[in-house]
Amino acid sequence: MKVTVTITLKPGVLDPQGRAIEHSLLSLGYQDAKEVSTGKLITLDIDEDDENRARQKVAKMCETLLVNTVIEDYDIHCLVADEGDEA
Amino acid sequence: MDIAVITFPGSNCDRDIITAVESITGRLPQLIWHKDSDIGKPDLVLVPGGFSFGDYLRCGAIAARSPAMDAVYDHALRGGMVMGICNGFQILIECGLLPGALIRNSGLKFVCRNTRLKTSQTGKAIMGRLEDGEELTIPVAHNEGQFFADEDTLSKIQDNGQIAFTYAATHGEDDYNPNGSALDIAGITSENGRVLGLMPHPERMMSEAVGGTDGRRMLTAIIEASQS
């Protein structure tokens, strides 16, 4: 099963990259671009057909290595078979 | 006296710290490769600076899960002394031996310059041989050195006396804190005071020929503390 993990900075953690992008957008005239922030996307293929079990395994990976939970939040998204085929 | 230095792929201050230790103790420290799970029973483990594993994922994240760091973790849990410098500090935080996080410098730039450090929480454990309020000039060289922690963690490390070094303004400079660290923190210890992490590089201030000897002073005090 293909799984994606979206990692974002927790609210309140300084995101200098997001701030720089926001400034650049504003200077290009996109006045309505607000609260720009950056994050990471990690994709992996896991040998598991059951979505719940896949989710549990990936959550463990997040807590062990992929995410620093002091400063980051994460969101796991499993691509179920037909959704994966479309992609 | 047994001092161990851990090297990872991408470490680039290991030779400096090895040379520094040798010049203080007269003995070559034990050299440990990141894949070694047996680090012996050293009095002090030094985790050097650099860009372990290319700073991939997060600075220090991959090194923190290496076999050698598992052994360092156990060594620290047994009450062993550990000092992490720069990337070594990031690794100690990533493996959970020290609290908080080190994030991108507030100025968005890699900062490479001398800083003035004020020493505190002396008199015990790894800080035992340094003087309270002692000021040292030590260079920093980092991109992700801004110490960050939530309010609860910050109060806890203050209350526990875990703040070892802070950036200090000696002549009223505005930019004395090079990276925007909370509470001007340059270095912290574990609760038991035996694990120390700091961003500045004492091993780069070992001789008048390179700008001063305050790094020698700091490292000598820490090595002496590990012997007592």
CSV table of C-alpha atoms in Angstrom, one decimal:
chain,number,residue,atom,x,y,z
A,1,MET,CA,0.0,0.0,0.0
A,2,LYS,CA,1.3,3.4,-0.9
A,3,VAL,CA,1.3,5.8,2.0
A,4,THR,CA,2.1,9.5,2.3
A,5,VAL,CA,3.2,11.3,5.4
A,6,THR,CA,2.7,15.1,5.5
A,7,ILE,CA,4.9,16.8,8.1
A,8,THR,CA,4.2,20.3,9.1
A,9,LEU,CA,5.6,22.6,11.8
A,10,LYS,CA,3.5,22.9,14.9
A,11,PRO,CA,1.8,26.3,15.4
A,12,GLY,CA,4.1,28.7,17.1
A,13,VAL,CA,7.3,27.2,15.7
A,14,LEU,CA,9.2,29.7,13.7
A,15,ASP,CA,9.0,28.9,10.0
A,16,PRO,CA,11.5,31.2,8.3
A,17,GLN,CA,11.1,29.5,4.9
A,18,GLY,CA,7.3,30.0,5.0
A,19,ARG,CA,7.8,33.6,6.0
A,20,ALA,CA,10.3,34.3,3.2
A,21,ILE,CA,7.9,32.7,0.7
A,22,GLU,CA,5.0,34.8,2.0
A,23,HIS,CA,7.1,38.0,1.6
A,24,SER,CA,8.0,37.0,-1.9
A,25,LEU,CA,4.3,36.3,-2.8
A,26,LEU,CA,3.3,39.7,-1.3
A,27,SER,CA,6.0,41.5,-3.3
A,28,LEU,CA,4.7,39.8,-6.5
A,29,GLY,CA,1.3,41.3,-5.8
A,30,TYR,CA,-0.5,38.3,-4.2
A,31,GLN,CA,-1.8,40.4,-1.4
A,32,ASP,CA,-4.3,37.7,-0.2
A,33,ALA,CA,-1.6,35.1,0.5
A,34,LYS,CA,-1.5,34.7,4.2
A,35,GLU,CA,0.0,32.3,6.8
A,36,VAL,CA,2.3,30.6,4.2
A,37,SER,CA,4.1,27.6,5.8
A,38,THR,CA,6.3,24.8,4.5
A,39,GLY,CA,6.5,21.2,5.4
A,40,LYS,CA,7.7,17.8,4.1
A,41,LEU,CA,6.1,15.0,2.2
A,42,ILE,CA,7.4,11.5,2.6
A,43,THR,CA,6.0,8.7,0.4
A,44,LEU,CA,6.5,5.0,1.0
A,45,ASP,CA,5.2,1.7,-0.2
A,46,ILE,CA,4.5,-0.6,2.7
A,47,ASP,CA,3.9,-4.4,2.4
A,48,GLU,CA,0.5,-4.3,4.0
A,49,ASP,CA,-3.1,-4.5,2.5
A,50,ASP,CA,-5.0,-3.5,5.6
A,51,GLU,CA,-5.3,0.3,5.9
A,52,ASN,CA,-5.5,0.3,9.7
A,53,ARG,CA,-2.4,-1.9,10.1
A,54,ALA,CA,-0.5,0.2,7.5
A,55,ARG,CA,-1.5,3.4,9.4
A,56,GLN,CA,-0.3,1.9,12.7
A,57,LYS,CA,3.0,0.8,11.2
A,58,VAL,CA,3.7,4.2,9.6
A,59,ALA,CA,2.6,6.0,12.8
A,60,LYS,CA,5.3,4.0,14.6
A,61,MET,CA,7.9,5.1,11.9
A,62,CYS,CA,6.8,8.7,12.4
A,63,GLU,CA,7.3,8.6,16.2
A,64,THR,CA,10.6,6.7,15.9
A,65,LEU,CA,12.3,8.6,13.1
A,66,LEU,CA,10.3,10.5,10.5
A,67,VAL,CA,8.9,13.3,12.8
A,68,ASN,CA,10.3,15.4,15.6
A,69,THR,CA,7.2,15.7,17.6
A,70,VAL,CA,8.7,18.5,19.7
A,71,ILE,CA,8.3,20.8,16.7
A,72,GLU,CA,6.4,18.9,14.0
A,73,ASP,CA,2.9,17.4,13.5
A,74,TYR,CA,2.1,14.7,11.0
A,75,ASP,CA,-0.7,13.4,8.9
A,76,ILE,CA,-0.8,9.9,7.4
A,77,HIS,CA,-2.7,9.3,4.2
A,78,CYS,CA,-3.1,5.8,2.8
A,79,LEU,CA,-3.8,5.5,-0.9
A,80,VAL,CA,-6.3,2.6,-1.2
A,81,ALA,CA,-5.9,0.3,-4.3
A,82,ASP,CA,-8.3,2.0,-6.7
A,83,GLU,CA,-7.2,5.4,-5.7
A,84,GLY,CA,-3.6,4.3,-6.3
A,85,ASP,CA,-4.6,2.9,-9.8
A,86,GLU,CA,-6.0,6.3,-10.8
A,87,ALA,CA,-2.9,7.9,-9.7
B,1,MET,CA,41.2,8.1,31.6
B,2,ASP,CA,39.1,6.9,28.7
B,3,ILE,CA,37.5,9.4,26.3
B,4,ALA,CA,35.5,8.2,23.3
B,5,VAL,CA,34.8,10.2,20.1
B,6,ILE,CA,32.0,9.1,17.8
B,7,THR,CA,32.4,9.6,14.1
B,8,PHE,CA,29.5,9.5,11.6
B,9,PRO,CA,29.5,9.8,7.8
B,10,GLY,CA,29.6,13.6,7.4
B,11,SER,CA,31.2,14.4,10.7
B,12,ASN,CA,33.8,17.1,10.0
B,13,CYS,CA,34.9,18.2,13.5
B,14,ASP,CA,36.0,14.8,14.8
B,15,ARG,CA,39.6,15.4,13.8
B,16,ASP,CA,39.6,18.7,15.6
B,17,ILE,CA,38.1,17.3,18.8
B,18,ILE,CA,40.5,14.3,18.7
B,19,THR,CA,43.5,16.7,18.4
B,20,ALA,CA,42.1,18.9,21.1
B,21,VAL,CA,41.7,16.0,23.5
B,22,GLU,CA,45.1,14.6,22.7
B,23,SER,CA,46.7,18.0,23.4
B,24,ILE,CA,45.0,18.2,26.8
B,25,THR,CA,45.4,14.6,28.0
B,26,GLY,CA,48.4,13.5,26.1
B,27,ARG,CA,46.5,10.4,24.9
B,28,LEU,CA,44.6,9.7,21.7
B,29,PRO,CA,40.9,9.2,22.5
B,30,GLN,CA,39.1,6.0,21.6
B,31,LEU,CA,37.7,6.4,18.1
B,32,ILE,CA,34.2,4.9,17.5
B,33,TRP,CA,32.6,4.5,14.1
B,34,HIS,CA,28.8,5.0,14.1
B,35,LYS,CA,28.2,1.3,13.3
B,36,ASP,CA,30.0,0.1,16.5
B,37,SER,CA,27.5,-0.9,19.1
B,38,ASP,CA,30.2,-1.5,21.7
B,39,ILE,CA,31.7,1.8,23.0
B,40,GLY,CA,33.3,0.3,26.0
B,41,LYS,CA,33.0,2.1,29.3
B,42,PRO,CA,34.4,5.5,28.7
B,43,ASP,CA,34.5,8.3,31.3
B,44,LEU,CA,33.4,10.8,28.7
B,45,VAL,CA,31.8,10.4,25.2
B,46,LEU,CA,32.3,13.3,22.8
B,47,VAL,CA,29.8,13.7,19.9
B,48,PRO,CA,31.5,16.0,17.3
B,49,GLY,CA,30.1,18.6,14.9
B,50,GLY,CA,29.6,18.3,11.2
B,51,PHE,CA,26.8,17.3,8.9
B,52,SER,CA,26.1,13.7,9.9
B,53,PHE,CA,24.3,11.9,7.1
B,54,GLY,CA,24.2,15.1,5.1
B,55,ASP,CA,21.7,16.7,7.6
B,56,TYR,CA,19.0,14.6,5.7
B,57,LEU,CA,15.5,14.5,7.2
B,58,ARG,CA,16.5,16.7,10.2
B,59,CYS,CA,20.0,17.7,11.5
B,60,GLY,CA,21.2,14.8,13.6
B,61,ALA,CA,18.0,12.7,13.2
B,62,ILE,CA,19.6,9.7,11.4
B,63,ALA,CA,22.8,9.7,13.4
B,64,ALA,CA,20.7,9.6,16.6
B,65,ARG,CA,19.4,6.2,15.6
B,66,SER,CA,22.8,4.7,14.9
B,67,PRO,CA,24.1,1.7,16.8
B,68,ALA,CA,26.9,3.8,18.4
B,69,MET,CA,24.3,6.3,19.7
B,70,ASP,CA,22.1,3.5,21.1
B,71,ALA,CA,25.2,2.6,23.1
B,72,VAL,CA,25.8,6.2,24.1
B,73,TYR,CA,22.1,6.4,25.2
B,74,ASP,CA,22.6,3.4,27.5
B,75,HIS,CA,25.9,4.9,28.7
B,76,ALA,CA,24.0,8.1,29.6
B,77,LEU,CA,21.2,6.2,31.3
B,78,ARG,CA,23.8,4.5,33.5
B,79,GLY,CA,25.0,8.0,34.6
B,80,GLY,CA,27.9,8.3,32.1
B,81,MET,CA,29.1,11.7,30.9
B,82,VAL,CA,28.4,12.9,27.3
B,83,MET,CA,29.2,16.1,25.5
B,84,GLY,CA,27.8,17.0,22.1
B,85,ILE,CA,29.1,19.9,20.1
B,86,CYS,CA,27.1,21.6,17.3
B,87,ASN,CA,25.8,18.7,15.2
B,88,GLY,CA,26.6,16.6,18.3
B,89,PHE,CA,24.2,18.7,20.3
B,90,GLN,CA,21.5,18.2,17.6
B,91,ILE,CA,22.1,14.5,17.7
B,92,LEU,CA,21.8,14.4,21.6
B,93,ILE,CA,18.5,16.2,21.3
B,94,GLU,CA,17.3,14.0,18.5
B,95,CYS,CA,18.0,10.8,20.5
B,96,GLY,CA,16.1,12.2,23.5
B,97,LEU,CA,19.0,12.7,25.9
B,98,LEU,CA,18.4,16.5,26.0
B,99,PRO,CA,15.1,18.4,25.8
B,100,GLY,CA,13.9,20.9,23.2
B,101,ALA,CA,14.8,21.2,19.5
B,102,LEU,CA,17.3,23.1,17.4
B,103,ILE,CA,15.7,24.8,14.4
B,104,ARG,CA,16.8,27.2,11.6
B,105,ASN,CA,18.6,30.3,12.8
B,106,SER,CA,16.1,33.2,13.1
B,107,GLY,CA,18.2,35.3,10.7
B,108,LEU,CA,17.9,32.6,8.0
B,109,LYS,CA,21.7,32.6,7.5
B,110,PHE,CA,24.5,30.2,8.3
B,111,VAL,CA,26.3,32.0,11.2
B,112,CYS,CA,30.1,31.6,11.5
B,113,ARG,CA,31.6,33.9,14.1
B,114,ASN,CA,32.9,34.2,17.7
B,115,THR,CA,30.3,34.4,20.4
B,116,ARG,CA,30.7,35.4,24.1
B,117,LEU,CA,29.3,32.7,26.4
B,118,LYS,CA,28.3,33.1,30.0
B,119,THR,CA,28.7,30.0,32.1
B,120,SER,CA,26.1,29.0,34.7
B,121,GLN,CA,24.9,25.9,36.6
B,122,THR,CA,28.5,25.2,37.5
B,123,GLY,CA,29.7,23.2,40.5
B,124,LYS,CA,28.1,19.9,39.7
B,125,ALA,CA,28.6,17.0,37.3
B,126,ILE,CA,30.0,17.8,33.9
B,127,MET,CA,30.0,21.6,34.7
B,128,GLY,CA,31.8,20.9,38.0
B,129,ARG,CA,35.1,22.5,37.1
B,130,LEU,CA,33.8,25.7,35.5
B,131,GLU,CA,33.3,28.9,37.4
B,132,ASP,CA,29.8,30.4,37.8
B,133,GLY,CA,29.5,33.5,35.6
B,134,GLU,CA,32.7,32.7,33.8
B,135,GLU,CA,32.8,34.3,30.3
B,136,LEU,CA,34.3,32.5,27.4
B,137,THR,CA,34.8,33.5,23.7
B,138,ILE,CA,34.0,30.5,21.5
B,139,PRO,CA,33.0,30.5,17.8
B,140,VAL,CA,29.7,29.1,16.4
B,141,ALA,CA,29.3,27.8,12.9
B,142,HIS,CA,25.7,26.6,12.2
B,143,ASN,CA,22.5,27.0,10.2
B,144,GLU,CA,20.2,25.2,12.7
B,145,GLY,CA,21.2,26.4,16.1
B,146,GLN,CA,18.2,28.2,17.4
B,147,PHE,CA,17.2,26.5,20.6
B,148,PHE,CA,13.4,26.0,20.7
B,149,ALA,CA,11.1,24.5,23.4
B,150,ASP,CA,7.6,25.1,24.5
B,151,GLU,CA,7.0,27.3,27.5
B,152,ASP,CA,6.6,24.4,29.9
B,153,THR,CA,9.9,22.8,28.9
B,154,LEU,CA,11.7,26.2,29.1
B,155,SER,CA,10.4,26.7,32.7
B,156,LYS,CA,11.4,23.2,33.5
B,157,ILE,CA,14.9,23.5,32.3
B,158,GLN,CA,15.3,26.8,34.1
B,159,ASP,CA,13.9,25.4,37.4
B,160,ASN,CA,16.1,22.3,37.1
B,161,GLY,CA,19.2,24.4,36.5
B,162,GLN,CA,19.9,22.8,33.1
B,163,ILE,CA,21.0,26.0,31.3
B,164,ALA,CA,24.8,25.6,31.0
B,165,PHE,CA,25.8,28.4,28.6
B,166,THR,CA,24.0,31.5,27.4
B,167,TYR,CA,25.1,34.0,24.7
B,168,ALA,CA,26.0,37.2,26.4
B,169,ALA,CA,26.5,40.8,25.4
B,170,THR,CA,29.7,42.1,26.8
B,171,HIS,CA,29.7,45.5,25.1
B,172,GLY,CA,25.9,46.0,24.7
B,173,GLU,CA,25.8,44.5,21.2
B,174,ASP,CA,22.3,43.9,19.8
B,175,ASP,CA,23.3,40.8,17.9
B,176,TYR,CA,25.0,38.9,20.8
B,177,ASN,CA,22.5,36.0,20.3
B,178,PRO,CA,23.6,34.7,16.9
B,179,ASN,CA,20.5,32.5,16.1
B,180,GLY,CA,17.5,33.7,18.1
B,181,SER,CA,17.7,30.9,20.7
B,182,ALA,CA,15.1,31.0,23.4
B,183,LEU,CA,16.5,32.5,26.7
B,184,ASP,CA,19.8,33.1,24.8
B,185,ILE,CA,20.6,29.4,25.3
B,186,ALA,CA,23.9,28.2,23.8
B,187,GLY,CA,24.1,25.0,25.8
B,188,ILE,CA,22.1,22.8,28.2
B,189,THR,CA,22.6,19.8,30.3
B,190,SER,CA,20.4,16.8,31.2
B,191,GLU,CA,18.5,16.8,34.5
B,192,ASN,CA,21.3,14.9,36.2
B,193,GLY,CA,23.9,17.4,34.8
B,194,ARG,CA,25.9,14.7,33.2
B,195,VAL,CA,25.0,15.1,29.5
B,196,LEU,CA,25.9,18.5,27.9
B,197,GLY,CA,25.1,19.8,24.5
B,198,LEU,CA,26.2,23.2,23.1
B,199,MET,CA,26.3,24.9,19.7
B,200,PRO,CA,29.6,26.7,20.0
B,201,HIS,CA,32.9,24.9,19.1
B,202,PRO,CA,35.4,24.9,21.9
B,203,GLU,CA,37.7,22.6,19.8
B,204,ARG,CA,38.2,25.6,17.5
B,205,MET,CA,39.6,27.9,20.3
B,206,MET,CA,42.6,25.8,21.4
B,207,SER,CA,45.5,28.2,20.8
B,208,GLU,CA,46.4,31.9,20.6
B,209,ALA,CA,47.4,31.2,17.0
B,210,VAL,CA,43.7,30.7,16.1
B,211,GLY,CA,42.3,33.5,18.3
B,212,GLY,CA,42.3,32.3,21.9
B,213,THR,CA,42.4,29.5,24.4
B,214,ASP,CA,38.9,29.7,25.9
B,215,GLY,CA,38.0,26.4,24.2
B,216,ARG,CA,41.0,24.7,25.8
B,217,ARG,CA,39.8,26.1,29.2
B,218,MET,CA,36.3,24.7,28.6
B,219,LEU,CA,37.4,21.3,27.4
B,220,THR,CA,40.0,20.9,30.1
B,221,ALA,CA,37.4,21.6,32.8
B,222,ILE,CA,35.0,19.1,31.3
B,223,ILE,CA,37.6,16.4,30.9
B,224,GLU,CA,38.7,17.0,34.6
B,225,ALA,CA,35.1,16.8,35.7
B,226,SER,CA,34.7,13.5,34.0
B,227,GLN,CA,37.6,12.1,36.0
B,228,SER,CA,36.2,13.0,39.4
